[in-house]
Amino acid sequence: MKRVATIILNRNLPLETERLYESIRKHNGDCTDIFVVESGSEEAKLSKYCTWWANWEESLAHGLRFPRGFNYGLHQLFSKPQENNYEFYFLICNDAEVPEQPFLKTLVEIMDEHARVGILSPCSADWGEINLLREKDVRYFWYVNHIAWLIRRTYVDCVRELDSPSYMNFLYDGENLRGYESEIELITKGYINDWATAITSRVRVQENKSHLLAKADLIRTEPYEESLVKCLVEGKKWMRRKYGFNSRWAMQMYAKLFYEKFFEFHPYLEGNRID
Amino acid sequence: MLAQKLERFYRARRVTLLGVGPMSRNCVDAAIELANEHETPVMLIASRRQVECSEMGGGYVNNWSTEKFAEYVTRHDKKGQVILARDHGGPWQSPEEVREAYSLRMAMESAKRSYSVDIACGFQIVHVDPSIDINGKPSATEVLDRVFELYEYCWEEARQNRREILFEIGTEEQSGSTDSVESLDQTLREVTQFCQRNRLPPPTFIVVQTGTKVVEMRNVGSLDSPFRIAGELAPEIQLPRIMSLCRKYKIFMKEHNTDYLSDETLSWHPKLGIHAANVAPEFGVAETKAFVQLLNENGLRKYSEQFLSLAYDSMKWEKWLGPDSAAGDQERALMCGHYVFSHPVFLELKSAAVKELQGKVDVDLYLKNKVKASIFRYLIHFGWVKAI
């Protein structure tokens, strides 16, 4: 049994998705099974590796975006417990660029070294965090964007929806469609439950924004700038409704609070702090 | 006294001290009035371009020399709420020193003479900033050596004049991104060692790069950006790290280029522990826009056009222009109207406009109130005044 389940999220970009699928399979196929969620793709634009197709009306109209899309994939996997014996889930969007060499093994090794890490993100070359990872290549953070995350199953079991799981709530809160600050919520849930979130520079991934900038019409999404505005407006409404937070800073400080508490309860992990 | 007062403020509640750039007489009056009306300390942070000692010909703001400016503020600040502060003191911070291509020694001597007058006139905070060098970017060691020389000089001047001064140090120009904690740590360590070695008081403020940068009439730094900026460490991560470093060295953190930040970000300044923040061009632009609007609304477009063309021709907008700017001539003029407030042509056209508006609008009262509204936004968000 392979230890990792990779879930690739696609919407209407079959070639890019297939390229990513094949690259991961070629270099990491020995340690991962790969699943593709078609997040409201048109039938003609399904990837040949499609595993699950979210093809209901709303999904076709708006796509699932990453929170609902990964929820959908994870929910499908968890619906068949006998086939879901994975220890880790690698959740990656099709606009991510991954190393053309084995990297999942490295990520899993880091997870094995850091037993209290629930979420592990490779560092992107254009993140300033890279400067904090020069001397020590794995550190714990309270703020990380989701490009490609390796998530530990025990963390997922700890925070996932149990009563009525669906693509709306399995892990991410699907009410926040485009997911502005949704990552912070998962990170905070982690720290509250004794699970840290780490970034490593041992593996690099990068978001290829050119897909959103140049292929928005193909993906059948809004132009990039419009998408950012919607993402922000929806995200702020969501934060206000759910937490009564009026600012992203409130969400950040909320996460930071539990980050600090985590080290009070796990002082032996102090060396992984970023300050 | 001032040091204890600041300690007391920060102990009592989380506030951010506002530094107001004295962009015009109306701006200075607005700051003094607000500070006195709300019994709130406000710093007036004069750069050497704005206000300079008489021996060096004064500054562009109201043609004030340091002596006259200090006398004016002291006379009008009835409750003693205004703190006179020198912003960006140091070599080549005066246009004369650049224009005449002063040598290092001349520029340092000139900076010292300027500080002497500041201290004698009652400036209580001096920003020691030797980051400019017309001969090329100085190394970190060179910058620190210059900081130490000026620091020691100012302290000795204050001692001889029996004045209390506080030091603000800042050794880098604002870039819009955040500081490297490691380099900040090194600067603070060296400054602390220098102060201990020479039995000097440690600096009160350190200027840190929080991710603010003013371009044209907006703030384009990472602090106010709701999304990650490529290549930069998110300020959400960096600010708490810088704060904890400042706590370690028992120094207050000061932000520059705070202009035009959103209400949301400003209101988080006290909570994030930013002790002080400087705002300057925004207040000048507020007055410029108010004056242009007033003229246009009262059928005095001939004067507003004359003002805008004077401002445009000054070319002072060049300093604020962003790369590949789409700003038109009018916007460029609005960016820099305050630089010509003391120009004879402006004084003449303003006087003519005042005459035409007599009995209808008190022009300076109107302009001062507009600037007051602009400053007031900061006092609310910085925790000094409760929003009504």
XYZ file of C-alpha atoms in Angstrom:
663
model
C 0.000 0.000 0.000
C 1.353 3.376 -0.934
C 1.555 5.883 1.895
C 0.388 8.941 -0.063
C -2.768 9.747 -2.009
C -2.242 12.650 -4.375
C -5.332 14.621 -5.350
C -4.954 16.920 -8.331
C -7.584 19.573 -8.866
C -8.463 20.387 -12.459
C -10.896 22.687 -14.156
C -10.926 22.661 -17.932
C -7.153 22.383 -18.396
C -6.691 18.715 -19.313
C -3.241 19.074 -20.875
C -1.749 20.880 -17.887
C -3.360 18.358 -15.557
C -2.066 15.400 -17.538
C 1.416 16.893 -17.603
C 1.345 17.308 -13.826
C -0.117 13.815 -13.337
C 2.519 12.213 -15.502
C 5.342 14.120 -13.866
C 4.230 13.062 -10.388
C 3.685 9.478 -11.529
C 7.084 9.326 -13.225
C 9.092 10.566 -10.259
C 6.906 9.653 -7.297
C 4.743 6.794 -8.539
C 6.377 4.375 -6.154
C 4.994 6.167 -3.119
C 1.714 7.676 -4.265
C -1.553 6.852 -5.962
C -2.907 9.770 -7.945
C -6.502 10.914 -8.205
C -7.894 13.732 -10.311
C -10.898 15.792 -9.266
C -12.610 17.435 -12.209
C -13.869 20.551 -10.496
C -16.766 21.428 -12.794
C -14.832 20.818 -16.009
C -16.780 20.590 -19.257
C -17.084 17.058 -20.603
C -14.815 17.814 -23.545
C -12.148 19.146 -21.216
C -11.909 16.275 -18.816
C -8.442 14.970 -18.225
C -7.877 11.422 -19.389
C -6.889 10.660 -15.810
C -10.185 11.906 -14.372
C -11.110 10.036 -11.198
C -14.110 11.980 -9.985
C -16.119 14.495 -11.969
C -18.045 17.127 -10.056
C -20.590 17.703 -12.769
C -23.627 19.025 -11.033
C -25.058 22.305 -12.239
C -23.516 24.635 -9.670
C -20.133 23.009 -10.021
C -20.194 23.320 -13.804
C -21.204 26.963 -13.518
C -18.699 28.128 -10.901
C -16.186 25.318 -10.430
C -15.477 23.914 -7.020
C -12.337 25.985 -6.389
C -9.730 24.583 -4.059
C -11.677 24.368 -0.774
C -14.654 22.500 -2.208
C -12.539 20.646 -4.744
C -10.199 19.088 -2.209
C -13.141 18.433 0.115
C -14.794 16.541 -2.719
C -11.749 14.411 -3.436
C -11.084 13.640 0.212
C -14.743 12.832 0.821
C -14.695 10.391 -2.087
C -11.599 8.676 -0.679
C -12.941 8.524 2.853
C -16.240 7.126 1.590
C -14.430 3.871 0.802
C -12.565 3.147 4.031
C -11.355 -0.241 2.855
C -9.474 1.445 -0.036
C -8.332 4.439 1.943
C -5.364 3.293 3.939
C -3.213 6.271 3.137
C -1.175 8.027 5.789
C -0.895 11.278 3.886
C -2.822 13.270 1.283
C -0.998 15.485 -1.161
C -3.465 18.164 -2.279
C -2.260 20.042 -5.335
C -3.846 22.376 -7.888
C -3.098 21.913 -11.557
C -1.368 25.281 -11.771
C 1.414 24.107 -9.467
C 4.860 23.390 -10.855
C 6.600 20.541 -9.073
C 10.229 19.356 -9.201
C 11.074 17.000 -12.051
C 12.547 14.529 -9.596
C 11.281 12.484 -6.646
C 9.979 14.823 -3.970
C 7.094 13.111 -2.192
C 9.516 10.750 -0.499
C 11.334 13.781 0.905
C 8.095 15.292 2.154
C 7.091 12.025 3.799
C 10.518 11.782 5.434
C 9.990 15.220 6.904
C 6.583 14.170 8.187
C 8.222 11.154 9.785
C 10.851 13.399 11.379
C 8.207 15.816 12.654
C 5.508 13.718 14.222
C 3.414 16.737 15.338
C 3.254 18.319 11.892
C -0.220 17.960 10.404
C 0.266 20.132 7.326
C 3.494 20.410 5.359
C 3.962 22.823 2.498
C 6.916 22.941 0.123
C 8.260 26.479 -0.095
C 7.634 28.457 -3.227
C 10.646 30.208 -4.719
C 8.761 33.506 -4.672
C 7.847 33.361 -1.002
C 9.930 35.491 1.340
C 9.736 32.592 3.800
C 12.611 31.034 1.892
C 14.873 33.456 3.797
C 13.754 31.951 7.089
C 14.606 28.455 5.899
C 18.266 28.962 5.090
C 19.763 27.556 8.264
C 16.970 25.164 9.110
C 14.998 23.792 6.200
C 11.809 22.950 8.095
C 10.081 25.431 10.351
C 6.591 25.878 11.783
C 4.396 28.755 10.619
C 0.940 30.139 11.326
C 0.447 31.565 7.841
C 0.878 29.464 4.708
C -0.843 29.625 1.333
C -2.151 26.439 -0.207
C -0.385 25.618 -3.452
C 0.501 22.025 -2.626
C 0.051 20.642 0.860
C 0.915 17.251 2.275
C -1.612 16.555 5.022
C -1.347 13.851 7.632
C -4.310 11.541 7.903
C -4.414 11.703 11.695
C -4.666 15.493 11.409
C -7.506 15.131 8.900
C -9.287 12.697 11.195
C -8.907 15.149 14.027
C -10.506 18.140 12.313
C -12.722 16.780 9.525
C -16.524 16.912 9.511
C -17.907 13.733 10.973
C -21.690 14.094 11.060
C -22.633 14.969 7.501
C -19.488 15.290 5.423
C -19.707 16.596 1.887
C -17.774 18.653 -0.622
C -18.926 21.692 1.345
C -17.407 20.819 4.669
C -15.204 17.750 4.658
C -12.046 19.640 5.606
C -12.200 23.171 4.303
C -15.243 25.351 4.867
C -16.796 25.345 1.405
C -18.922 28.372 2.272
C -15.817 30.409 1.483
C -15.794 29.567 -2.228
C -12.447 30.995 -3.285
C -10.851 30.257 0.067
C -9.433 33.636 1.131
C -7.804 32.990 4.528
C -9.310 29.493 4.623
C -5.840 28.071 5.012
C -5.459 30.018 8.260
C -8.575 28.349 9.599
C -7.141 24.883 8.962
C -3.788 25.870 10.407
C -5.469 27.251 13.528
C -7.576 24.119 13.934
C -4.330 22.230 13.749
C -2.548 24.191 16.459
C -5.617 24.013 18.715
C -5.469 20.238 18.348
C -1.686 19.968 18.776
C -0.870 19.770 15.074
C 1.685 22.133 13.615
C 1.950 23.483 10.085
C 5.392 23.540 8.540
C 7.077 24.874 5.434
C 10.146 23.210 4.028
C 12.702 24.438 1.558
C 13.873 20.885 0.861
C 11.165 20.722 -1.791
C 10.046 23.684 -3.901
C 6.800 24.139 -5.752
C 5.587 27.178 -7.554
C 2.208 28.469 -8.576
C 2.090 29.152 -12.295
C -0.121 32.219 -12.398
C 0.062 32.354 -16.177
C -2.813 29.869 -16.356
C -5.101 32.210 -14.511
C -3.737 35.265 -16.264
C -3.878 33.934 -19.812
C -6.322 31.060 -19.772
C -9.147 32.356 -17.606
C -11.552 31.968 -20.529
C -10.496 28.367 -21.122
C -10.861 27.522 -17.447
C -14.216 29.302 -17.628
C -13.406 31.500 -14.694
C -13.230 35.250 -14.216
C -10.202 37.264 -15.321
C -7.432 37.179 -12.717
C -7.974 40.660 -11.257
C -11.729 40.134 -11.007
C -11.171 36.795 -9.338
C -8.905 38.409 -6.720
C -11.536 41.014 -5.895
C -14.239 38.351 -5.529
C -11.927 36.206 -3.445
C -11.274 39.104 -1.063
C -14.896 40.255 -0.800
C -16.232 36.746 -0.205
C -13.437 35.902 2.210
C -14.000 39.001 4.306
C -17.727 38.306 4.484
C -16.994 34.738 5.517
C -14.577 35.802 8.269
C -17.090 38.299 9.575
C -19.996 35.851 9.497
C -18.149 32.906 10.969
C -15.807 34.548 13.435
C -16.938 38.149 13.771
C -13.535 39.172 12.417
C -13.449 42.421 10.467
C -9.917 42.129 9.235
C -7.432 39.628 7.935
C -5.193 40.776 10.768
C -7.722 39.422 13.269
C -7.597 36.031 11.576
C -3.814 36.138 11.591
C -3.551 37.064 15.240
C -6.076 34.365 16.084
C -3.837 31.802 14.416
C -0.724 33.289 16.022
C -2.301 32.957 19.463
C -2.707 29.204 19.090
C 0.700 28.948 17.464
C 2.194 30.424 20.656
C 0.101 28.104 22.826
C 1.284 25.102 20.838
C 4.858 25.739 21.946
C 3.777 26.126 25.548
C 2.409 22.600 25.412
C 5.237 21.266 23.260
C 8.329 23.120 24.492
C 10.613 20.483 23.013
C 9.558 21.765 19.574
C 10.674 25.367 20.284
C 13.558 24.977 17.858
C 11.067 24.934 14.996
C 9.566 28.337 15.798
C 10.154 31.178 13.397
C 10.927 33.813 16.023
C 10.585 63.593 30.977
C 9.425 62.748 27.466
C 10.863 59.268 27.691
C 8.903 58.607 30.879
C 5.800 60.151 29.356
C 6.012 57.789 26.387
C 6.593 54.800 28.665
C 3.539 55.839 30.652
C 1.372 56.100 27.532
C 2.418 52.747 26.197
C 1.979 51.094 29.576
C -1.486 52.547 30.072
C -2.922 51.512 26.722
C -2.043 50.315 23.282
C -1.638 53.400 21.105
C 0.450 54.408 18.133
C 2.043 57.827 18.340
C 1.414 59.871 15.206
C 4.183 61.809 13.487
C 2.782 64.548 11.257
C 4.934 65.993 8.502
C 4.662 69.781 8.680
C 3.584 70.184 5.075
C 2.241 73.732 5.438
C 1.278 76.241 8.075
C -2.307 74.973 7.894
C -1.048 71.453 8.469
C 1.001 72.551 11.484
C -1.986 74.473 12.886
C -4.230 71.449 12.301
C -1.838 69.166 14.193
C -1.415 71.617 17.086
C -5.172 72.154 17.376
C -6.004 68.452 17.338
C -3.295 67.669 19.872
C -4.633 70.374 22.177
C -8.349 69.707 21.614
C -7.933 66.013 22.379
C -5.009 66.362 24.792
C -3.101 63.901 22.716
C 0.614 63.960 21.990
C 1.470 64.447 18.342
C 4.944 64.641 16.864
C 5.720 67.216 14.219
C 8.373 65.506 12.148
C 10.252 68.047 10.073
C 12.659 66.894 7.409
C 15.592 69.133 6.576
C 14.016 69.983 3.241
C 10.893 71.192 4.983
C 12.420 73.119 7.863
C 16.094 73.997 8.210
C 18.109 76.316 10.392
C 18.297 79.964 9.311
C 22.023 79.801 8.668
C 21.245 77.252 5.925
C 18.430 79.291 4.452
C 15.335 77.640 5.993
C 13.063 75.104 4.353
C 10.304 75.043 1.766
C 7.450 74.903 4.285
C 6.196 78.431 4.938
C 9.810 79.551 4.419
C 10.336 78.550 8.023
C 13.714 78.311 9.603
C 14.098 75.833 12.443
C 14.191 78.721 14.883
C 10.978 80.334 13.600
C 9.182 77.013 13.242
C 10.039 75.974 16.801
C 9.026 79.369 18.137
C 5.707 79.219 16.226
C 4.838 75.744 17.469
C 5.864 76.436 21.051
C 3.773 79.620 21.100
C 0.630 77.982 19.709
C 0.849 74.654 21.524
C -0.906 75.869 24.648
C -1.067 72.543 26.447
C 2.390 71.356 25.486
C 1.136 68.348 23.554
C 3.292 68.727 20.466
C 6.644 67.009 20.286
C 9.117 68.631 17.935
C 11.019 65.988 16.051
C 13.690 66.042 13.376
C 12.940 63.526 10.661
C 15.825 62.213 8.555
C 18.589 64.334 10.004
C 21.995 63.419 8.697
C 24.435 64.067 5.851
C 23.076 64.932 2.387
C 19.542 65.179 3.756
C 19.560 68.882 2.879
C 19.138 69.784 -0.808
C 22.036 72.238 -0.522
C 24.433 69.448 0.486
C 23.426 67.461 -2.582
C 23.335 70.389 -4.988
C 26.789 71.559 -3.965
C 28.119 67.977 -3.867
C 29.438 68.259 -0.316
C 32.220 65.907 0.658
C 31.510 63.447 3.474
C 33.228 65.616 6.050
C 31.376 68.749 4.898
C 28.033 66.947 4.849
C 28.586 65.553 8.338
C 29.564 68.992 9.654
C 26.526 70.527 7.998
C 24.270 67.869 9.503
C 25.758 68.524 12.922
C 25.157 72.286 12.640
C 21.556 71.546 11.706
C 21.145 69.225 14.721
C 22.694 71.843 17.028
C 20.029 74.335 16.111
C 17.312 71.670 16.449
C 18.460 70.861 19.958
C 18.869 74.488 20.979
C 15.348 75.191 19.681
C 13.777 72.415 21.756
C 13.459 69.520 19.316
C 12.992 66.493 21.531
C 13.408 63.627 19.094
C 16.166 63.451 16.513
C 16.197 60.881 13.768
C 19.759 59.966 12.904
C 19.685 58.791 9.316
C 22.973 58.629 7.427
C 21.597 56.256 4.789
C 22.109 58.784 1.985
C 25.470 59.191 0.359
C 25.800 60.949 -2.965
C 28.991 59.027 -3.637
C 27.327 55.631 -3.648
C 25.597 53.272 -1.277
C 27.505 53.237 2.006
C 28.263 49.898 3.629
C 26.461 48.885 6.809
C 29.633 49.590 8.795
C 30.010 53.042 7.267
C 26.386 53.855 8.043
C 26.796 52.734 11.641
C 30.018 54.714 12.056
C 28.156 57.808 10.898
C 25.237 57.033 13.216
C 27.653 56.804 16.144
C 29.418 60.050 15.298
C 26.154 61.976 14.991
C 24.630 60.292 18.027
C 27.530 61.235 20.251
C 27.548 64.753 18.875
C 23.818 65.296 19.468
C 24.003 63.889 22.968
C 26.862 66.216 23.861
C 24.986 69.185 22.381
C 21.892 68.309 24.398
C 23.942 67.944 27.553
C 25.596 71.326 27.053
C 22.244 72.968 26.288
C 20.579 71.113 29.202
C 18.003 69.710 26.829
C 16.367 66.315 26.860
C 16.557 64.492 23.563
C 15.464 61.084 22.434
C 17.040 59.269 19.535
C 15.414 57.592 16.577
C 17.707 55.512 14.446
C 17.030 54.189 11.000
C 19.690 53.120 8.645
C 17.858 52.092 5.518
C 15.626 53.811 3.053
C 12.051 52.529 2.935
C 11.602 49.888 0.303
C 7.999 48.755 0.690
C 9.049 45.345 1.899
C 9.892 44.206 5.392
C 13.202 44.256 7.267
C 15.446 41.290 7.608
C 15.255 40.479 11.295
C 18.866 39.346 11.251
C 20.179 42.656 9.931
C 17.955 44.588 12.322
C 19.225 42.460 15.189
C 22.794 43.217 14.222
C 22.130 46.955 13.963
C 20.458 47.015 17.368
C 23.198 44.935 18.927
C 25.920 47.248 17.644
C 24.057 50.406 18.604
C 23.382 49.037 22.090
C 27.035 48.114 22.549
C 28.087 51.556 21.333
C 25.742 53.262 23.791
C 26.904 51.108 26.691
C 30.557 51.639 25.814
C 30.134 55.400 25.673
C 27.632 55.712 28.511
C 25.004 57.149 26.224
C 21.276 56.559 26.558
C 19.976 53.899 24.189
C 17.833 55.009 21.265
C 14.108 55.305 21.919
C 12.856 54.491 18.429
C 14.085 52.309 15.613
C 12.696 52.829 12.136
C 11.642 49.471 10.793
C 10.451 48.460 7.385
C 6.970 47.159 7.982
C 6.029 46.994 4.316
C 4.936 50.540 3.580
C 5.839 52.545 0.512
C 4.227 55.647 -0.922
C 3.936 55.854 -4.680
C 1.951 58.694 -6.214
C -1.066 59.029 -3.929
C -1.328 55.523 -2.568
C 0.504 53.051 -0.395
C 1.844 50.166 -2.443
C 3.788 48.286 0.223
C 3.041 44.769 1.355
C 1.507 45.833 4.692
C -1.767 46.927 3.155
C -1.923 44.264 0.488
C -4.536 41.584 1.214
C -2.605 39.154 -0.943
C 0.955 37.935 -0.841
C 3.504 39.987 -2.796
C 5.975 37.867 -4.735
C 9.400 37.616 -3.189
C 8.357 39.119 0.110
C 7.881 37.668 3.515
C 4.268 38.251 4.453
C 4.067 41.134 6.950
C 1.746 38.896 8.968
C 4.798 36.803 9.739
C 7.452 39.454 9.776
C 5.852 42.092 12.001
C 5.509 39.933 15.108
C 9.136 38.851 14.678
C 10.292 42.459 14.477
C 8.160 43.317 17.497
C 9.716 40.606 19.547
C 13.177 41.864 18.578
C 12.213 45.399 19.645
C 11.024 44.024 22.986
C 14.358 42.277 23.416
C 16.228 45.567 22.982
C 13.574 47.612 24.837
C 13.183 49.959 21.887
C 10.036 51.400 20.350
C 9.225 50.520 16.772
C 8.574 53.381 14.368
C 7.046 53.076 10.951
C 7.678 55.534 8.151
C 5.564 56.127 5.022
C 2.290 55.286 6.710
C 0.372 57.577 4.340
C -2.758 56.336 2.578
C -2.990 53.021 4.444
C -6.511 51.669 4.753
C -8.553 52.219 7.907
C -8.386 48.477 8.493
C -4.604 48.355 8.545
C -4.291 51.580 10.544
C -6.630 50.304 13.224
C -4.362 47.297 13.693
C -1.273 49.416 14.325
C -1.769 49.674 18.099
C -2.767 46.025 18.355
C 0.259 44.933 16.369
C 2.434 46.988 18.697
C 3.669 49.607 16.244
C 4.601 52.374 18.668
C 4.827 55.309 16.295
C 4.113 56.071 12.659
C 4.973 58.963 10.367
C 2.600 60.447 7.833
C 3.531 63.371 5.628
C 2.642 63.743 1.943
C -0.964 62.611 2.474
C -1.629 65.762 4.484
C -0.049 67.984 1.861
C -2.084 66.307 -0.851
C -5.258 66.691 1.248
C -4.683 70.439 1.387
C -3.830 70.668 -2.302
C -6.950 68.769 -3.321
C -9.115 70.818 -0.970
C -7.793 74.073 -2.390
C -8.300 72.988 -5.999
C -11.822 71.805 -5.229
C -12.669 75.019 -3.402
C -11.477 77.131 -6.305
C -13.292 75.044 -8.896
C -16.549 75.005 -6.962
C -16.473 78.763 -6.653
C -15.852 79.584 -10.275
C -12.162 80.336 -9.736
C -10.830 77.768 -12.136
C -8.283 80.256 -13.484
C -6.513 80.152 -10.110
C -6.683 76.383 -9.755
C -5.215 75.986 -13.245
C -2.463 78.448 -12.404
C -1.734 76.551 -9.153
C -1.693 73.176 -10.844
C 0.580 74.337 -13.596
C 2.961 75.886 -11.043
C 3.012 72.587 -9.142
C 3.469 70.566 -12.315
C 6.338 72.784 -13.488
C 8.124 72.321 -10.161
C 8.695 68.699 -11.270
C 8.541 67.672 -7.601
C 6.095 64.936 -8.624
C 8.999 63.008 -10.111
C 9.948 61.766 -6.631
C 6.545 60.158 -6.133
C 5.909 58.717 -9.576
C 5.615 54.961 -9.942
C 7.256 53.005 -12.748
C 5.112 52.959 -15.909
C 2.857 55.509 -14.281
C -0.461 56.287 -15.929
C -0.835 59.486 -13.903
C -1.904 62.459 -16.010
C -0.617 66.016 -15.624
C -3.306 66.984 -13.121
C -2.611 64.009 -10.886
C 1.098 64.728 -11.024
C 0.444 68.288 -9.981
C -1.797 67.151 -7.113
C 1.005 64.933 -5.807
C 3.274 67.890 -5.245
C 1.121 70.996 -4.770
C 2.413 71.407 -1.219
C 5.954 72.017 -2.433
C 4.878 75.348 -3.951
C 2.725 76.643 -1.083
C 5.408 79.212 -0.288
C 6.200 80.139 -3.877
C 5.581 83.862 -4.577
C 3.283 83.001 -7.512
C 1.195 80.729 -5.292
C 1.038 83.314 -2.508
C -0.163 85.872 -5.019
C -2.857 83.651 -6.535
C -3.981 82.463 -3.121
C -4.244 86.030 -1.884
C -6.338 86.926 -4.948
C -8.593 83.907 -4.341
C -8.967 84.800 -0.665
C -10.062 88.287 -1.706
C -12.636 86.922 -4.157
C -13.998 84.492 -1.566
C -14.129 87.070 1.215
C -17.415 86.922 3.124
C -18.139 83.537 1.590
C -15.401 81.190 2.739
C -12.515 81.613 5.138
C -9.986 79.884 2.889
C -7.355 78.976 5.472
C -9.953 77.815 7.985
C -11.487 75.631 5.287
C -8.112 74.174 4.295
C -7.036 73.655 7.887
C -10.248 71.766 8.638
C -9.704 69.508 5.648
C -6.211 68.668 6.864
C -7.565 68.201 10.381
C -10.032 65.619 9.075
C -7.184 63.829 7.378
C -5.047 63.801 10.552
C -8.056 62.881 12.693
C -8.448 59.591 10.809
C -5.074 58.542 12.207
C -5.813 59.683 15.749
C -8.962 57.546 15.753
C -7.322 54.442 14.353
C -4.209 54.855 16.469
C -6.286 54.678 19.624
C -6.014 58.275 20.806
C -9.536 59.453 20.095
C -12.730 57.462 20.220
C -14.718 57.526 16.985
C -18.002 59.355 17.457
